[in-house]
Coordinates of N, CA and C and ligand atoms in Angstrom, one line a residue:
M164 N -45.5 -89.6 206.9 CA -44.5 -89.1 207.2 C -43.5 -89.7 206.3
R165 N -43.5 -91.1 206.3 CA -42.6 -91.7 205.3 C -42.6 -91.2 203.8
R166 N -43.8 -90.9 203.2 CA -43.8 -90.2 201.9 C -43.1 -88.9 201.9
L167 N -43.2 -88.0 202.8 CA -42.3 -86.9 202.9 C -41.1 -86.7 202.5
A168 N -40.6 -87.9 203.9 CA -39.4 -88.0 203.8 C -38.6 -88.3 202.4
V169 N -39.0 -89.3 202.0 CA -38.6 -89.8 200.6 C -38.8 -88.9 199.9
S170 N -39.5 -87.7 199.4 CA -39.7 -86.4 198.6 C -39.0 -85.7 198.9
L171 N -38.4 -85.5 200.1 CA -37.7 -84.7 200.9 C -36.1 -85.1 200.5
L172 N -36.1 -86.3 200.3 CA -34.7 -86.6 200.0 C -34.3 -86.7 198.0
L173 N -35.2 -87.0 197.6 CA -35.4 -86.6 195.8 C -34.9 -85.4 195.7
V174 N -35.4 -84.3 196.3 CA -35.5 -82.7 196.3 C -34.1 -82.3 196.2
L175 N -33.5 -83.0 197.7 CA -32.2 -82.8 198.0 C -31.0 -83.3 197.1
L176 N -31.5 -84.6 196.8 CA -30.6 -85.3 195.6 C -30.4 -84.4 193.9
M177 N -31.5 -83.8 193.7 CA -31.6 -83.2 192.0 C -31.1 -81.8 192.5
A178 N -31.4 -81.3 193.5 CA -30.9 -80.0 194.0 C -29.3 -79.6 193.8
G179 N -28.8 -80.8 194.8 CA -27.2 -80.5 194.9 C -26.3 -81.5 194.0
S180 N -26.8 -82.2 192.9 CA -26.0 -83.0 192.5 C -25.5 -82.9 190.9
V181 N -24.2 -82.6 190.7 CA -23.9 -82.4 189.5 C -23.8 -83.6 188.7
A182 N -24.4 -84.9 189.5 CA -24.7 -85.6 188.3 C -25.5 -85.8 187.7
A183 N -26.5 -84.9 188.1 CA -28.0 -84.8 187.3 C -27.9 -84.1 185.8
D184 N -26.7 -83.2 185.9 CA -26.5 -82.7 184.3 C -25.8 -83.8 183.3
D185 N -25.0 -84.8 183.9 CA -24.7 -85.8 183.2 C -25.7 -86.6 183.1
A186 N -26.7 -86.8 183.5 CA -27.9 -88.0 183.5 C -28.6 -87.4 182.3
N187 N -28.5 -85.9 182.0 CA -29.0 -85.5 181.0 C -28.9 -86.6 179.6
M188 N -29.7 -87.0 178.8 CA -29.5 -87.9 177.8 C -29.4 -86.8 176.4
V189 N -28.7 -87.2 175.5 CA -28.3 -86.4 174.5 C -28.4 -87.3 173.3
V190 N -28.2 -86.7 171.9 CA -28.2 -87.3 170.6 C -27.1 -86.4 169.7
I191 N -26.4 -87.7 169.2 CA -25.3 -87.1 168.3 C -26.0 -87.8 167.0
T192 N -25.7 -87.0 165.4 CA -25.7 -87.3 164.3 C -24.3 -88.0 163.7
A193 N -25.0 -88.9 162.5 CA -23.8 -89.5 161.8 C -22.9 -88.4 161.3
K194 N -22.9 -87.0 161.2 CA -22.2 -85.9 160.3 C -22.4 -84.9 161.7
G195 N -20.9 -84.3 161.7 CA -20.9 -82.8 162.6 C -20.5 -83.5 164.0
K196 N -20.1 -82.7 164.7 CA -19.3 -83.1 166.1 C -20.0 -82.3 167.1
K197 N -21.5 -82.0 167.2 CA -22.1 -81.3 168.1 C -23.2 -82.4 168.9
Y198 N -23.4 -82.3 169.9 CA -24.4 -83.6 170.5 C -25.9 -82.3 171.0
H199 N -26.9 -82.8 170.9 CA -28.1 -82.3 170.9 C -29.0 -82.7 171.7
R200 N -29.8 -81.8 172.3 CA -31.1 -82.3 172.9 C -32.0 -83.3 171.8
P201 N -32.3 -84.5 172.6 CA -33.2 -85.2 171.6 C -34.4 -84.4 170.7
D202 N -34.7 -83.5 171.3 CA -35.9 -82.9 170.3 C -35.4 -81.5 169.8
C203 N -34.2 -81.4 169.8 CA -33.3 -80.3 169.0 C -34.3 -80.2 167.2
R204 N -34.2 -79.0 166.7 CA -35.0 -78.9 165.2 C -33.8 -79.3 164.3
T205 N -32.8 -78.7 164.8 CA -31.6 -79.2 163.9 C -31.2 -80.9 163.3
V206 N -31.9 -81.8 164.4 CA -31.3 -82.7 164.2 C -32.6 -83.7 163.4
K207 N -32.1 -83.9 162.4 CA -33.0 -85.0 161.4 C -32.7 -86.4 161.7
Q208 N -31.8 -86.8 161.8 CA -31.5 -88.2 162.3 C -30.6 -88.5 163.2
A209 N -30.9 -89.0 164.6 CA -30.1 -88.9 165.4 C -29.4 -90.5 165.2
V210 N -28.5 -90.9 165.3 CA -27.5 -92.1 165.5 C -27.4 -93.0 166.7
R211 N -27.6 -92.0 167.8 CA -27.0 -92.7 169.1 C -27.5 -91.9 170.3
T212 N -27.9 -92.3 171.0 CA -28.5 -91.8 172.8 C -27.3 -92.1 173.4
L213 N -26.6 -90.8 174.0 CA -26.0 -90.9 175.2 C -26.3 -89.7 176.4
T214 N -25.1 -90.0 177.3 CA -25.3 -89.0 178.1 C -24.5 -87.8 177.7
A215 N -24.6 -86.3 178.3 CA -23.5 -85.6 177.9 C -22.4 -85.3 178.0
E216 N -22.1 -86.1 179.2 CA -20.9 -86.7 179.6 C -19.9 -87.5 178.6
E217 N -21.0 -88.5 178.0 CA -20.2 -89.2 177.5 C -20.0 -88.9 176.1
A218 N -21.0 -87.6 175.5 CA -20.9 -86.9 174.1 C -19.3 -86.0 174.1
R219 N -19.2 -85.4 175.6 CA -17.9 -84.6 175.8 C -16.7 -85.4 175.6
N220 N -16.6 -86.6 176.3 CA -15.6 -87.4 176.3 C -15.3 -88.1 174.8
L221 N -16.2 -88.2 174.2 CA -15.8 -88.3 172.8 C -15.2 -87.4 171.9
G222 N -15.2 -86.2 172.2 CA -15.0 -84.8 171.6 C -16.3 -84.4 171.1
Y223 N -17.3 -84.6 171.1 CA -18.5 -83.9 170.6 C -18.6 -81.9 171.7
T224 N -19.0 -81.2 170.9 CA -19.7 -80.1 171.8 C -21.0 -80.0 171.6
P225 N -21.6 -79.0 172.8 CA -22.7 -78.9 172.6 C -23.6 -77.6 171.5
C226 N -24.5 -78.3 171.2 CA -25.2 -77.5 170.3 C -25.3 -76.0 170.5
K227 N -25.1 -75.2 169.7 CA -25.8 -73.7 169.9 C -27.4 -73.7 169.6
V228 N -27.9 -74.1 169.2 CA -29.4 -74.1 169.1 C -29.8 -74.5 170.2
C229 N -29.7 -75.9 170.5 CA -30.3 -76.4 171.5 C -30.0 -76.4 173.2
K230 N -28.9 -75.9 173.2 CA -28.1 -75.8 174.2 C -28.3 -76.8 175.3
P231 N -27.8 -78.2 175.0 CA -27.8 -79.3 175.8 C -27.2 -79.4 177.2
Ligands
ZN842 ZN1 -29.2 -78.9 168.5

């Protein structure tokens, strides 16, 4: 029963949390003002990995290709 309770708690946390979005890691490049998913096809060389929230705070906007 303990395992079930823990699983249930995790599901609730993931479903109801706004923080889940901000926990998404994104990458930025040396040029450009967009942030991307790490597997975005337009990213040739990421210079930094950060959270989407950090990227927005730094003035980056989401990439239209990978929609992070
Ligand atoms: Zn992208």
